[in-house]
Amino acid sequence: MIIRPARPEDRPAVERICAHTWEWGDYIPEVWDDWLDDEHGLLIVGDIGGQVVALSRFRFQGPGEIWLEGMRVDPEHRSRGIGWQFLDHSIAYSREHGARVVRLSTSYRNIPAQTLITRAGMVRVGAFQLWLADPLPGSPDPVLLSPDHRDQVRAFLAESPVLAHTRGLHGIDWACQELSSPSIDQFLAAGQFAAQLAADGQLDALAILHARPENSELWISFIDGRAPAIVSLATAIRGYAARLGAENAQVMVPHLGWLRGALSEAGYSIGEWEGELWVFELRFSGQAPA
């Protein structure tokens, strides 16, 4: 098998491979063109005698972070070690290109994938569950912070029990990455930090928002604070979702009962997919931290 960069003409083979991933199909044909053109990613395929039999994608995140996603193997070529070849290739590629950590996720039910992943030396570092809430028209918007709040935000994050639990990771869409110093400044500059303020102006609760107008989505990649303040902030975010025209507010919630309780009180609940997403990582020794 030759592992090479994907090409536009590989689409028919990829659609055939992905046709029966789940009962409803697969999302990869919908994002195929975007993945091919994404300068922050690399899409690869496995080619045997001119036939594409597998695919996978690298997503280049913050400095030294690589996220692996979308690995698929042709059903007719499974149980031949192709998944292992792809994962081994991906880890070697990540190391050779200066990554200090490579991560991926899989369903808690996907035992074959977990066996492969742990065989490669990756360890589980988190578990997340997708929760949703409908927009709430008429609810006041949350307070959106500016770079002037930088010191307050940094102090809050430094003491965050949620970040301590997730090992500094926050969930953007279906991927996780570190909440780095540059990304904090970037989110502040873009007005993506939402807050519930106490009477004295201190941060009672804090969230990071990611609007996806092209998909009518509003994601909460991080939320923490006092439970009553989280309820107020998460409710206000539902109002913000309504103003943006989002179909819902979505959040990958870590396995913290008190946080899930607060979000439940604010009207959030588990989506159609009731499982947990398990996140695994492999850190490379000798790589300088970001």
C-alpha angles and dihedrals in degrees: 000000000000116000110207141155113284121253131205091250090062091073098096091053092047092050089052092050093048097043094098104027090117132000090266095043124246140300095226097086087056093054098033096104093044091050091050092052098040111115089196094059143049123216117202135184136196114235124197114183092334094313120114108227103165144016141191140170137225117210113198107214127167122345109309095000123118125181120201119208146152099039109170131170125200107256089229091059101043124122090038099101095259093127090053092049090052094048092045090049091048094051092047091048091050092051093046091051095055102263115158092193136019122196141182139166137222139175117279086236096056098097096165091055092046090051090052093045096050090045086060090056097256118143130208112252104168150008124212136181126204113241126182139193130189119242114270110214114208096027112125117255119252121254109268112212129222134209087272087075093056097115093046092049094047092049091049093049092047089061097037113134089197093058090045089054094047094044091244095309126132126190119242110183105317095332134080131215140163120281094234130186093254092049091051090055091045093052092047092051090050094048093244098133111092122190146187107217128210120227090265093052096257121137111264094172135002135197138176116223130201117190117203104190092175089062098031088241135140114193127195105207095180137012130171141148141096109338096243090048091050089054090053094044095046089049091050089050088058087056089049089051089055092052091049092049093241118160090227146333113260131195134177099223120204120227096275116130097203092051093048089049092055092048091048089054088052091056101265122134142167113290128227089287103070099181133095127254111225117208121209130187142185119204120204119222117228094035116121116238119248 
